Amino acid sequence: MPTIIASPDDESLAELCGKLAARAERLDESGDWPTEQLRLFADFGVYQWFAGPEWGGQAWDQESILRGYLALSGACLTTSFILTQRDGACRRIESSTNESLKERLLPGLTSGELFATVGISHLTTSRRHVAKPVLQARRIDGGFLLDGFSPWVTGADHADYVVLGATLMEGDEATSLQATGEQLLAAVPSTLPGVSTPPPAKLVGLSASHTGQFKLENVFVGEEWLIAGPVENVMLAGKGAGTGGLGTSTLALGLAKAAIDFISSEASKRPELEPPRDGLLREWEELEASLFAAIRNEPKCTNDELRGGANSLVLRATQASLAAAKGAGFVVGHPAGRWCREALFFLVWSCPQPVVSAHLCELAGILD
Ligand SMILES: Cc1cc2nc3c(=O)[nH]c(=O)nc-3n(C[C@H](O)[C@H](O)[C@H](O)COP(=O)(O)OP(=O)(O)OC[C@H]3O[C@@H](n4cnc5c(N)ncnc54)[C@H](O)[C@@H]3O)c2cc1C
C-alpha cells in the first residue's frame, strides 16, 4: 500500500505524480474516465487533504493544498482538474449548516468511496445572457422540484452526487413562472428519478474529465439534500467551488511548470534554449510568489490579475515547449502537443469576464 501523503513535502507526493505522469498520455488518447488515477488519489490519501478530522480528513491549510495542486497538475492536468471539482463540491457540503447531510456524505467522500462534483456555472459564468434560467426550482411540500439542466458538469456520468445550483421560481406553471431572485444549492443524488446524463462532450483537451450536461426532468429533491438557500446570490454563502479562485491559477501554473521543465531538460543539450527558459522561469517564479502572497492575505495583485498572468504564461510556456520539441512535439503522444491543447482550457474554464476581456485585448494587440 502507498504511504499516505501527510504534507506537500512528502516524497510520496512525488511518487504519486510519477504514476500520474506515466498515465497522462494514454488517458488523453483514450478519453476514458481515469478510474485508476482516482483510486490512486484515495490510496495516497489525497481526498483527506480537504476535509476535517471529524470526517476522516487531515484538514490541510490552503497553502499546502495549493502546493499539492501545483505538483499534481504538472503531472496530469485532467485528474487534477477532476479533483478541483470534487474538492469544490466537498467544501460546499462541509460549509453547510445541514449537519445530517454532512454526516451522510463526508465520510464516504473523504475515504474516496463516493464521488461528487459541481454544476454551478449556470449561476456564474455560463448561460448568463439567456432570459430563462436553465435550471429552475419550484418549492413543493417537503422540498423542491428541479427542472432543466446544468450545462457543464465534470464527471457527471460517474457522480454519486452533484452539487447543483438552481434558480427559485414562483407562480402558476400553466401561465408563467417568475424568478423570485433567490437560488439554492443542493447535493442531488444521481439516482433520483428524472435525472439523466447524456454522453459527455468530446473536448479539445481533458476529454477524460467526462464533462457534460446533467439533466433534471421535474426531479423531486427533498429538503434533506439542501446545502444552502434559497437565498439571493447563494454562491456567496458558504465556501467551495466558485469562479476564478486561486485554484484555477494554481493549475495553470502547474501545467506551465511542466512545460518549462521540459524546455530545461532540452536546454541541457541545446544552450540556445537557455534565454527563453530563463525568461519563462522568472515569470513563473513571480506568479508563484504572487499566488502564495494571496493565500497569506498579503496580495501583490488582484485575483483577476493573477489569473490573467497565469493564463498568459501557460499559453506561452506550452507553445514554447512545442517549439523546442520541434516536429516531434507535433506528433500525437508527445506531451508538448497535449500541453498546448490543455493550456487552451484556461481561456474558458471558470474565467471571470474581466480576465476574458483582457485576453481578447491582448490577442488583438490592444493595450489597456
Ligand atoms: C472542460 C470544462 C469543464 C467544466 N467543468 C465544470 C464543472 O464541473 N462545473 C461547473 O459548474 N462548470 C464547469 N465548466 C463551465 C465553465 O466554468 C464555464 O462556465 C464555461 O466554460 C462557460 O462557457 P459557456 O459556453 O457555457 O458560456 P456562455 O456564456 O453560455 O456562452 C455560450 C455561447 O453563447 C453565446 N453568448 C455568450 N454570451 C452572449 C451574449 N452576451 N449575448 C449573446 N450570445 C452570447 C456565444 O455564442 C457563446 O459561444 C466547465 C467548462 C469546461 C470547458
CSV table of C-alpha atoms and ligand atoms in Angstrom, one decimal:
chain,number,residue,atom,x,y,z
A,1,MET,CA,0.0,0.0,0.0
A,2,PRO,CA,1.4,3.5,-0.8
A,3,THR,CA,2.3,5.9,2.1
A,4,ILE,CA,-0.4,8.4,2.9
A,5,ILE,CA,0.7,11.9,1.8
A,6,ALA,CA,0.7,13.9,5.0
A,7,SER,CA,2.3,17.1,3.7
A,8,PRO,CA,3.2,18.6,0.3
A,9,ASP,CA,6.9,18.0,1.2
A,10,ASP,CA,6.4,14.2,1.4
A,11,GLU,CA,8.2,12.0,-1.0
A,12,SER,CA,5.0,10.1,-1.6
A,13,LEU,CA,3.6,13.1,-3.4
A,14,ALA,CA,6.4,12.9,-5.9
A,15,GLU,CA,5.8,9.1,-6.2
A,16,LEU,CA,2.1,9.8,-6.9
A,17,CYS,CA,3.0,12.5,-9.5
A,18,GLY,CA,5.3,10.0,-11.3
A,19,LYS,CA,2.4,7.5,-11.5
A,20,LEU,CA,0.0,10.1,-12.9
A,21,ALA,CA,2.5,11.5,-15.4
A,22,ALA,CA,3.2,7.9,-16.7
A,23,ARG,CA,-0.5,7.5,-17.4
A,24,ALA,CA,-1.3,11.0,-18.8
A,25,GLU,CA,-0.6,10.4,-22.5
A,26,ARG,CA,-2.7,7.2,-22.6
A,27,LEU,CA,-5.5,9.0,-20.7
A,28,ASP,CA,-5.6,11.8,-23.2
A,29,GLU,CA,-5.7,9.4,-26.2
A,30,SER,CA,-8.4,7.2,-24.8
A,31,GLY,CA,-10.6,9.8,-23.2
A,32,ASP,CA,-11.6,7.1,-20.7
A,33,TRP,CA,-12.6,8.1,-17.2
A,34,PRO,CA,-9.5,7.9,-15.0
A,35,THR,CA,-10.7,5.3,-12.6
A,36,GLU,CA,-7.2,4.0,-11.8
A,37,GLN,CA,-5.8,7.5,-11.1
A,38,LEU,CA,-8.8,8.4,-8.9
A,39,ARG,CA,-8.2,5.2,-7.0
A,40,LEU,CA,-4.5,6.3,-6.6
A,41,PHE,CA,-5.8,9.5,-5.0
A,42,ALA,CA,-7.7,7.5,-2.5
A,43,ASP,CA,-4.8,5.2,-1.8
A,44,PHE,CA,-2.4,8.1,-1.3
A,45,GLY,CA,-4.9,9.9,1.0
A,46,VAL,CA,-5.4,12.9,-1.3
A,47,TYR,CA,-9.1,13.2,-0.5
A,48,GLN,CA,-8.1,13.6,3.1
A,49,TRP,CA,-6.4,16.9,2.4
A,50,PHE,CA,-9.7,18.7,2.1
A,51,ALA,CA,-11.9,17.5,5.0
A,52,GLY,CA,-11.7,18.0,8.7
A,53,PRO,CA,-10.6,15.2,11.1
A,54,GLU,CA,-14.2,14.5,12.2
A,55,TRP,CA,-14.8,13.2,8.6
A,56,GLY,CA,-11.5,11.2,8.4
A,57,GLY,CA,-9.6,14.1,6.8
A,58,GLN,CA,-6.3,15.8,7.5
A,59,ALA,CA,-7.7,19.4,7.0
A,60,TRP,CA,-4.6,20.8,5.2
A,61,ASP,CA,-4.3,24.5,5.2
A,62,GLN,CA,-4.9,26.4,1.9
A,63,GLU,CA,-1.2,26.9,1.2
A,64,SER,CA,-0.4,23.2,1.5
A,65,ILE,CA,-3.4,22.3,-0.7
A,66,LEU,CA,-2.3,24.6,-3.4
A,67,ARG,CA,1.2,23.3,-3.2
A,68,GLY,CA,-0.3,19.8,-3.7
A,69,TYR,CA,-2.3,21.0,-6.7
A,70,LEU,CA,0.8,22.7,-8.2
A,71,ALA,CA,2.6,19.4,-8.2
A,72,LEU,CA,-0.3,17.2,-9.3
A,73,SER,CA,-1.4,19.5,-12.2
A,74,GLY,CA,2.1,19.4,-13.7
A,75,ALA,CA,1.8,15.6,-13.7
A,76,CYS,CA,-1.7,15.2,-15.1
A,77,LEU,CA,-4.0,18.2,-15.6
A,78,THR,CA,-7.1,16.1,-16.3
A,79,THR,CA,-7.2,14.2,-13.0
A,80,SER,CA,-6.1,17.3,-11.1
A,81,PHE,CA,-8.9,19.2,-12.6
A,82,ILE,CA,-11.4,16.5,-11.7
A,83,LEU,CA,-10.0,16.7,-8.2
A,84,THR,CA,-10.8,20.5,-8.0
A,85,GLN,CA,-14.4,19.9,-9.0
A,86,ARG,CA,-14.7,17.1,-6.4
A,87,ASP,CA,-13.0,19.3,-3.8
A,88,GLY,CA,-15.3,22.2,-4.6
A,89,ALA,CA,-18.3,20.0,-4.1
A,90,CYS,CA,-17.0,18.7,-0.8
A,91,ARG,CA,-16.2,22.1,0.5
A,92,ARG,CA,-19.7,23.3,-0.3
A,93,ILE,CA,-21.1,20.4,1.6
A,94,GLU,CA,-18.7,20.8,4.6
A,95,SER,CA,-19.5,24.6,4.9
A,96,SER,CA,-23.3,23.9,5.0
A,97,THR,CA,-25.3,24.1,8.2
A,98,ASN,CA,-27.1,20.9,7.2
A,99,GLU,CA,-25.4,18.6,9.7
A,100,SER,CA,-27.2,15.4,8.7
A,101,LEU,CA,-26.2,15.9,5.1
A,102,LYS,CA,-22.5,16.2,6.2
A,103,GLU,CA,-22.7,13.1,8.3
A,104,ARG,CA,-24.3,11.2,5.4
A,105,LEU,CA,-21.8,12.2,2.7
A,106,LEU,CA,-18.5,13.5,4.1
A,107,PRO,CA,-17.0,10.2,5.5
A,108,GLY,CA,-17.5,8.4,2.1
A,109,LEU,CA,-16.2,11.4,0.2
A,110,THR,CA,-13.1,11.7,2.3
A,111,SER,CA,-12.3,8.0,2.0
A,112,GLY,CA,-12.9,8.0,-1.7
A,113,GLU,CA,-15.9,5.6,-1.7
A,114,LEU,CA,-18.1,8.4,-3.1
A,115,PHE,CA,-17.6,10.8,-5.9
A,116,ALA,CA,-19.2,14.2,-6.0
A,117,THR,CA,-18.9,17.1,-8.5
A,118,VAL,CA,-20.3,20.5,-9.1
A,119,GLY,CA,-22.8,22.0,-11.6
A,120,ILE,CA,-22.9,25.7,-10.7
A,121,SER,CA,-21.5,27.6,-13.7
A,122,HIS,CA,-25.1,28.5,-14.9
A,123,LEU,CA,-25.2,30.7,-11.8
A,124,THR,CA,-21.9,32.4,-12.5
A,125,THR,CA,-20.2,32.2,-16.0
A,126,SER,CA,-22.4,30.1,-18.3
A,127,ARG,CA,-25.8,30.9,-19.9
A,128,ARG,CA,-25.9,34.2,-18.1
A,129,HIS,CA,-27.3,36.0,-21.3
A,130,VAL,CA,-30.4,33.8,-21.7
A,131,ALA,CA,-33.6,35.2,-20.3
A,132,LYS,CA,-34.9,31.9,-18.8
A,133,PRO,CA,-32.8,30.2,-16.1
A,134,VAL,CA,-31.6,26.9,-17.4
A,135,LEU,CA,-32.2,25.1,-14.1
A,136,GLN,CA,-35.3,26.1,-12.2
A,137,ALA,CA,-36.6,25.1,-8.8
A,138,ARG,CA,-40.1,25.2,-7.5
A,139,ARG,CA,-41.0,24.8,-3.8
A,140,ILE,CA,-43.3,22.0,-3.1
A,141,ASP,CA,-44.2,20.0,0.1
A,142,GLY,CA,-41.0,18.6,1.7
A,143,GLY,CA,-38.6,20.0,-0.9
A,144,PHE,CA,-38.2,21.3,-4.4
A,145,LEU,CA,-38.9,20.3,-8.0
A,146,LEU,CA,-35.9,20.8,-10.2
A,147,ASP,CA,-36.4,21.1,-13.9
A,148,GLY,CA,-33.8,21.9,-16.6
A,149,PHE,CA,-30.1,21.2,-16.9
A,150,SER,CA,-26.7,22.2,-15.7
A,151,PRO,CA,-24.6,22.7,-18.9
A,152,TRP,CA,-21.1,21.7,-17.6
A,153,VAL,CA,-20.7,19.0,-15.0
A,154,THR,CA,-17.3,17.3,-14.8
A,155,GLY,CA,-17.7,13.6,-14.2
A,156,ALA,CA,-21.5,13.9,-14.4
A,157,ASP,CA,-21.8,10.3,-15.6
A,158,HIS,CA,-19.7,8.9,-12.7
A,159,ALA,CA,-21.0,11.1,-9.9
A,160,ASP,CA,-22.9,9.7,-6.9
A,161,TYR,CA,-23.9,13.3,-6.0
A,162,VAL,CA,-23.8,16.6,-8.0
A,163,VAL,CA,-23.7,19.9,-6.0
A,164,LEU,CA,-26.2,21.8,-8.1
A,165,GLY,CA,-27.3,25.5,-8.2
A,166,ALA,CA,-30.9,26.3,-9.2
A,167,THR,CA,-32.9,29.4,-9.6
A,168,LEU,CA,-36.1,29.6,-7.5
A,169,MET,CA,-39.3,30.3,-9.5
A,170,GLU,CA,-42.8,31.0,-8.3
A,171,GLY,CA,-46.2,31.4,-10.0
A,172,ASP,CA,-48.6,29.4,-12.0
A,173,GLU,CA,-46.8,26.7,-14.1
A,174,ALA,CA,-49.7,26.8,-16.7
A,175,THR,CA,-49.2,30.6,-17.3
A,176,SER,CA,-45.8,31.8,-16.4
A,177,LEU,CA,-43.2,31.2,-13.8
A,178,GLN,CA,-41.2,34.1,-12.5
A,179,ALA,CA,-37.8,34.1,-10.8
A,180,THR,CA,-38.0,35.1,-7.2
A,181,GLY,CA,-34.4,36.4,-7.1
A,182,GLU,CA,-33.4,33.5,-4.9
A,183,GLN,CA,-31.2,30.5,-5.6
A,184,LEU,CA,-30.4,27.2,-3.9
A,185,LEU,CA,-27.6,24.8,-3.7
A,186,ALA,CA,-28.3,21.1,-3.2
A,187,ALA,CA,-26.4,17.8,-3.2
A,188,VAL,CA,-28.5,15.9,-5.8
A,189,PRO,CA,-28.2,12.1,-5.8
A,190,SER,CA,-27.7,11.0,-9.4
A,191,THR,CA,-30.1,8.0,-8.7
A,192,LEU,CA,-33.2,10.2,-8.3
A,193,PRO,CA,-36.0,9.5,-10.8
A,194,GLY,CA,-35.8,12.1,-13.7
A,195,VAL,CA,-32.0,12.6,-13.6
A,196,SER,CA,-30.1,11.8,-16.8
A,197,THR,CA,-26.6,12.3,-18.2
A,198,PRO,CA,-26.1,12.4,-22.0
A,199,PRO,CA,-22.8,11.2,-23.2
A,200,PRO,CA,-20.0,13.7,-22.3
A,201,ALA,CA,-18.8,16.2,-24.9
A,202,LYS,CA,-15.7,15.4,-26.9
A,203,LEU,CA,-13.3,18.3,-26.0
A,204,VAL,CA,-10.2,19.9,-27.4
A,205,GLY,CA,-8.4,18.7,-24.3
A,206,LEU,CA,-9.3,17.0,-21.0
A,207,SER,CA,-12.0,14.8,-22.7
A,208,ALA,CA,-11.3,12.2,-20.0
A,209,SER,CA,-12.9,14.6,-17.5
A,210,HIS,CA,-16.2,13.4,-18.9
A,211,THR,CA,-17.7,16.9,-18.7
A,212,GLY,CA,-21.2,17.0,-19.9
A,213,GLN,CA,-24.8,18.0,-19.1
A,214,PHE,CA,-26.6,16.9,-16.0
A,215,LYS,CA,-30.4,16.9,-16.9
A,216,LEU,CA,-33.3,17.0,-14.5
A,217,GLU,CA,-36.9,16.5,-15.6
A,218,ASN,CA,-39.1,17.6,-12.7
A,219,VAL,CA,-36.9,15.9,-10.2
A,220,PHE,CA,-38.1,15.9,-6.6
A,221,VAL,CA,-35.2,17.0,-4.3
A,222,GLY,CA,-36.1,16.7,-0.6
A,223,GLU,CA,-35.1,19.3,1.9
A,224,GLU,CA,-32.6,16.8,3.4
A,225,TRP,CA,-30.3,17.4,0.3
A,226,LEU,CA,-30.2,21.2,0.7
A,227,ILE,CA,-26.8,22.7,1.2
A,228,ALA,CA,-27.8,26.4,1.2
A,229,GLY,CA,-30.6,28.7,0.3
A,230,PRO,CA,-33.0,29.6,-1.1
A,231,VAL,CA,-31.3,33.0,-0.8
A,232,GLU,CA,-30.1,35.7,-3.1
A,233,ASN,CA,-26.6,35.0,-4.5
A,234,VAL,CA,-26.3,31.6,-3.0
A,235,MET,CA,-22.7,31.3,-4.3
A,236,LEU,CA,-21.7,34.0,-1.8
A,237,ALA,CA,-23.0,31.8,1.1
A,238,GLY,CA,-20.5,29.2,2.4
A,239,LYS,CA,-17.2,28.1,0.8
A,240,GLY,CA,-16.1,26.0,-2.1
A,241,ALA,CA,-16.4,25.9,-5.8
A,242,GLY,CA,-16.6,29.5,-7.3
A,243,THR,CA,-15.3,31.5,-10.2
A,244,GLY,CA,-11.7,32.3,-10.9
A,245,GLY,CA,-10.4,31.2,-7.5
A,246,LEU,CA,-6.8,30.7,-6.7
A,247,GLY,CA,-7.1,27.0,-7.5
A,248,THR,CA,-7.7,27.8,-11.2
A,249,SER,CA,-4.5,29.9,-11.3
A,250,THR,CA,-2.6,27.2,-9.5
A,251,LEU,CA,-3.5,24.6,-12.1
A,252,ALA,CA,-2.4,26.9,-14.9
A,253,LEU,CA,0.9,27.4,-13.1
A,254,GLY,CA,1.3,23.7,-12.6
A,255,LEU,CA,0.9,23.0,-16.3
A,256,ALA,CA,3.2,25.9,-17.2
A,257,LYS,CA,5.9,24.4,-14.9
A,258,ALA,CA,5.7,21.0,-16.7
A,259,ALA,CA,6.3,22.8,-20.0
A,260,ILE,CA,9.2,24.9,-18.6
A,261,ASP,CA,10.8,21.8,-17.0
A,262,PHE,CA,10.7,20.2,-20.4
A,263,ILE,CA,12.5,23.2,-22.0
A,264,SER,CA,15.1,23.0,-19.2
A,265,SER,CA,15.8,19.3,-20.0
A,266,GLU,CA,16.3,20.2,-23.7
A,267,ALA,CA,18.4,23.2,-22.8
A,268,SER,CA,20.9,21.0,-21.1
A,269,LYS,CA,21.8,19.8,-24.6
A,270,ARG,CA,20.9,22.9,-26.5
A,271,PRO,CA,22.3,26.1,-24.9
A,272,GLU,CA,20.2,28.4,-27.3
A,273,LEU,CA,17.1,27.4,-25.3
A,274,GLU,CA,18.5,28.8,-22.0
A,275,PRO,CA,17.5,32.5,-22.5
A,276,PRO,CA,13.8,31.7,-23.3
A,277,ARG,CA,13.7,29.1,-20.5
A,278,ASP,CA,15.2,31.7,-18.0
A,279,GLY,CA,12.6,34.3,-19.1
A,280,LEU,CA,9.7,31.9,-18.6
A,281,LEU,CA,11.0,30.6,-15.3
A,282,ARG,CA,11.5,34.1,-13.9
A,283,GLU,CA,7.9,35.0,-14.8
A,284,TRP,CA,6.7,31.7,-13.3
A,285,GLU,CA,8.5,32.4,-10.0
A,286,GLU,CA,7.0,35.9,-9.8
A,287,LEU,CA,3.5,34.4,-10.3
A,288,GLU,CA,4.1,31.7,-7.8
A,289,ALA,CA,5.2,34.3,-5.3
A,290,SER,CA,2.0,36.3,-6.0
A,291,LEU,CA,-0.1,33.2,-5.6
A,292,PHE,CA,1.3,32.4,-2.2
A,293,ALA,CA,1.2,36.0,-1.1
A,294,ALA,CA,-2.5,36.0,-2.0
A,295,ILE,CA,-3.1,32.9,0.1
A,296,ARG,CA,-1.4,34.6,3.1
A,297,ASN,CA,-3.7,37.6,2.6
A,298,GLU,CA,-0.8,39.8,1.6
A,299,PRO,CA,-1.8,40.2,-2.1
A,300,LYS,CA,0.6,41.7,-4.6
A,301,CYS,CA,-2.2,41.9,-7.2
A,302,THR,CA,-5.8,41.1,-7.6
A,303,ASN,CA,-7.0,37.5,-8.2
A,304,ASP,CA,-8.1,38.5,-11.7
A,305,GLU,CA,-4.6,39.9,-12.4
A,306,LEU,CA,-3.1,36.7,-11.1
A,307,ARG,CA,-5.4,34.5,-13.2
A,308,GLY,CA,-4.7,36.7,-16.3
A,309,GLY,CA,-0.9,36.4,-15.8
A,310,ALA,CA,-1.1,32.6,-15.1
A,311,ASN,CA,-3.3,32.1,-18.3
A,312,SER,CA,-0.9,34.2,-20.4
A,313,LEU,CA,2.1,32.3,-19.1
A,314,VAL,CA,0.7,28.8,-19.5
A,315,LEU,CA,-0.3,29.6,-23.2
A,316,ARG,CA,3.2,30.9,-24.0
A,317,ALA,CA,5.2,28.3,-22.0
A,318,THR,CA,3.3,25.3,-23.5
A,319,GLN,CA,3.8,26.7,-27.0
A,320,ALA,CA,7.5,27.4,-26.3
A,321,SER,CA,7.8,23.7,-25.2
A,322,LEU,CA,6.3,22.7,-28.6
A,323,ALA,CA,8.7,25.0,-30.5
A,324,ALA,CA,11.6,23.4,-28.5
A,325,ALA,CA,10.3,19.9,-29.2
A,326,LYS,CA,10.0,20.8,-32.9
A,327,GLY,CA,8.2,18.4,-35.3
A,328,ALA,CA,8.5,15.6,-32.7
A,329,GLY,CA,6.3,17.6,-30.4
A,330,PHE,CA,3.6,17.8,-33.0
A,331,VAL,CA,3.2,14.0,-33.1
A,332,VAL,CA,0.3,12.6,-31.0
A,333,GLY,CA,1.8,11.0,-27.9
A,334,HIS,CA,4.4,13.8,-27.2
A,335,PRO,CA,3.4,15.8,-24.1
A,336,ALA,CA,4.2,19.2,-25.7
A,337,GLY,CA,1.3,19.0,-28.1
A,338,ARG,CA,-1.1,17.8,-25.4
A,339,TRP,CA,0.1,20.6,-23.1
A,340,CYS,CA,-0.7,23.2,-25.8
A,341,ARG,CA,-4.3,21.9,-26.1
A,342,GLU,CA,-4.7,21.7,-22.4
A,343,ALA,CA,-3.5,25.3,-21.9
A,344,LEU,CA,-6.4,26.5,-24.1
A,345,PHE,CA,-8.7,25.2,-21.3
A,346,PHE,CA,-7.7,28.1,-19.1
A,347,LEU,CA,-9.2,30.6,-21.6
A,348,VAL,CA,-12.7,29.1,-20.9
A,349,TRP,CA,-12.7,27.4,-17.5
A,350,SER,CA,-14.2,29.4,-14.7
A,351,CYS,CA,-12.7,32.5,-16.3
A,352,PRO,CA,-14.0,35.8,-14.9
A,353,GLN,CA,-15.3,38.3,-17.6
A,354,PRO,CA,-12.6,40.9,-16.9
A,355,VAL,CA,-9.9,38.2,-17.5
A,356,VAL,CA,-11.6,37.1,-20.7
A,357,SER,CA,-11.8,40.8,-21.9
A,358,ALA,CA,-8.1,41.3,-21.0
A,359,HIS,CA,-7.1,38.2,-23.1
A,360,LEU,CA,-9.2,39.4,-26.1
A,361,CYS,CA,-7.4,42.8,-25.9
A,362,GLU,CA,-4.0,41.1,-25.6
A,363,LEU,CA,-4.8,38.8,-28.6
A,364,ALA,CA,-6.0,41.8,-30.6
A,365,GLY,CA,-2.8,43.7,-29.7
A,366,ILE,CA,-4.8,46.4,-27.9
A,367,LEU,CA,-3.2,47.6,-24.7
A,368,ASP,CA,-5.4,48.6,-21.7
B,1,LIG,C1,-13.9,21.2,-19.8
B,1,LIG,C2,-14.8,22.1,-19.0
B,1,LIG,C3,-15.2,21.6,-17.7
B,1,LIG,C4,-16.0,22.3,-16.9
B,1,LIG,N1,-16.4,21.8,-15.7
B,1,LIG,C5,-17.4,22.4,-15.0
B,1,LIG,C6,-17.9,21.8,-13.8
B,1,LIG,O1,-17.5,20.7,-13.4
B,1,LIG,N2,-18.8,22.5,-13.1
B,1,LIG,C7,-19.3,23.7,-13.5
B,1,LIG,O2,-20.1,24.3,-12.8
B,1,LIG,N3,-18.8,24.3,-14.6
B,1,LIG,C8,-17.9,23.7,-15.4
B,1,LIG,N4,-17.4,24.3,-16.6
B,1,LIG,C9,-18.0,25.6,-17.0
B,1,LIG,C10,-17.0,26.8,-17.1
B,1,LIG,O3,-16.5,27.1,-15.8
B,1,LIG,C11,-17.7,28.0,-17.8
B,1,LIG,O4,-18.9,28.3,-17.1
B,1,LIG,C12,-18.0,27.7,-19.2
B,1,LIG,O5,-16.8,27.4,-19.9
B,1,LIG,C13,-18.6,29.0,-19.9
B,1,LIG,O6,-18.8,28.7,-21.3
B,1,LIG,P1,-20.3,28.7,-21.9
B,1,LIG,O7,-20.1,28.3,-23.3
B,1,LIG,O8,-21.2,27.9,-21.1
B,1,LIG,O9,-20.6,30.3,-21.8
B,1,LIG,P2,-21.9,31.1,-22.4
B,1,LIG,O10,-21.8,32.4,-21.8
B,1,LIG,O11,-23.2,30.3,-22.1
B,1,LIG,O12,-21.7,31.1,-23.9
B,1,LIG,C14,-22.2,30.1,-24.8
B,1,LIG,C15,-22.4,30.8,-26.2
B,1,LIG,O13,-23.5,31.7,-26.0
B,1,LIG,C16,-23.2,32.9,-26.8
B,1,LIG,N5,-23.1,34.1,-26.0
B,1,LIG,C17,-22.3,34.3,-24.9
B,1,LIG,N6,-22.6,35.5,-24.3
B,1,LIG,C18,-23.5,36.1,-25.1
B,1,LIG,C19,-24.2,37.3,-25.0
B,1,LIG,N7,-24.0,38.2,-24.1
B,1,LIG,N8,-25.2,37.6,-25.9
B,1,LIG,C20,-25.5,36.7,-26.9
B,1,LIG,N9,-24.8,35.5,-27.0
B,1,LIG,C21,-23.9,35.2,-26.1
B,1,LIG,C22,-21.9,32.6,-27.5
B,1,LIG,O14,-22.2,32.1,-28.8
B,1,LIG,C23,-21.2,31.5,-26.7
B,1,LIG,O15,-20.4,30.7,-27.5
B,1,LIG,C24,-16.5,23.6,-17.4
B,1,LIG,C25,-16.1,24.1,-18.6
B,1,LIG,C26,-15.3,23.3,-19.4
B,1,LIG,C27,-14.9,23.9,-20.8
